[in-house]
Amino acid sequence: MKASELRGKDVAALEKEVTDLLKAHFGLRMQKATQQLTNHSVLGKTRRDIARVKTVLAQKKKGAV
């Protein structure tokens, strides 16, 4: 997911994206804990995507104020 794609979305869509990513990250952490996760690099990618979405969301909220 690229930041340029995220900048095209509105605030509500970005907040939904954050919640979806957090749920996905939780599921991946549970798979890791039960040793069912085969590709561990997905955890880092998901974490970076969450940070990317939160950054764009904060920029949009700051610009709107």
Short mmCIF file of C-alpha atoms in Angstrom, two decimals:
data_model
loop_
_atom_site.label_atom_id
_atom_site.label_comp_id
_atom_site.label_asym_id
_atom_site.label_seq_id
_atom_site.Cartn_x
_atom_site.Cartn_y
_atom_site.Cartn_z
CA MET A 1 0.00 0.00 0.00
CA LYS A 2 1.39 3.35 -1.01
CA ALA A 3 0.94 6.68 0.73
CA SER A 4 -0.21 8.25 -2.54
CA GLU A 5 -3.13 5.79 -2.64
CA LEU A 6 -4.02 6.62 0.96
CA ARG A 7 -4.02 10.36 0.37
CA GLY A 8 -6.86 9.89 -2.10
CA LYS A 9 -9.14 8.43 0.58
CA ASP A 10 -11.25 10.40 3.03
CA VAL A 11 -10.90 10.34 6.83
CA ALA A 12 -13.63 7.75 7.42
CA ALA A 13 -12.06 5.33 4.94
CA LEU A 14 -8.65 5.79 6.56
CA GLU A 15 -10.04 5.10 10.02
CA LYS A 16 -11.68 1.93 8.72
CA GLU A 17 -8.39 0.93 7.11
CA VAL A 18 -6.59 1.34 10.45
CA THR A 19 -9.08 -0.85 12.28
CA ASP A 20 -8.89 -3.52 9.56
CA LEU A 21 -5.10 -3.51 9.69
CA LEU A 22 -5.07 -3.70 13.49
CA LYS A 23 -7.39 -6.73 13.37
CA ALA A 24 -5.20 -8.37 10.74
CA HIS A 25 -2.09 -7.67 12.80
CA PHE A 26 -3.70 -9.19 15.89
CA GLY A 27 -4.57 -12.32 13.92
CA LEU A 28 -1.00 -12.59 12.66
CA ARG A 29 0.35 -12.23 16.20
CA MET A 30 -1.92 -15.02 17.37
CA GLN A 31 -0.74 -17.23 14.50
CA LYS A 32 2.84 -16.51 15.50
CA ALA A 33 2.13 -17.37 19.13
CA THR A 34 0.60 -20.71 18.15
CA GLN A 35 3.42 -21.35 15.66
CA GLN A 36 1.09 -21.39 12.66
CA LEU A 37 2.63 -18.38 10.92
CA THR A 38 4.97 -19.38 8.13
CA ASN A 39 5.92 -15.98 6.71
CA HIS A 40 7.10 -13.77 9.57
CA SER A 41 7.86 -10.79 7.35
CA VAL A 42 4.13 -10.15 7.05
CA LEU A 43 4.11 -8.87 10.65
CA GLY A 44 6.57 -6.10 9.85
CA LYS A 45 4.77 -5.16 6.65
CA THR A 46 1.46 -4.91 8.47
CA ARG A 47 2.99 -2.81 11.23
CA ARG A 48 4.49 -0.42 8.68
CA ASP A 49 1.16 -0.18 6.83
CA ILE A 50 -0.57 0.75 10.09
CA ALA A 51 2.00 3.47 10.72
CA ARG A 52 1.65 4.73 7.14
CA VAL A 53 -2.14 4.98 7.39
CA LYS A 54 -1.98 6.67 10.79
CA THR A 55 0.52 9.21 9.45
CA VAL A 56 -1.67 10.13 6.47
CA LEU A 57 -4.71 10.27 8.77
CA ALA A 58 -2.94 12.65 11.14
CA GLN A 59 -1.88 14.84 8.22
CA LYS A 60 -5.45 15.03 6.95
CA LYS A 61 -6.84 15.85 10.39
CA LYS A 62 -4.20 18.52 10.95
CA GLY A 63 -4.91 20.04 7.55
CA ALA A 64 -8.64 20.11 8.23
CA VAL A 65 -8.25 21.98 11.52
#
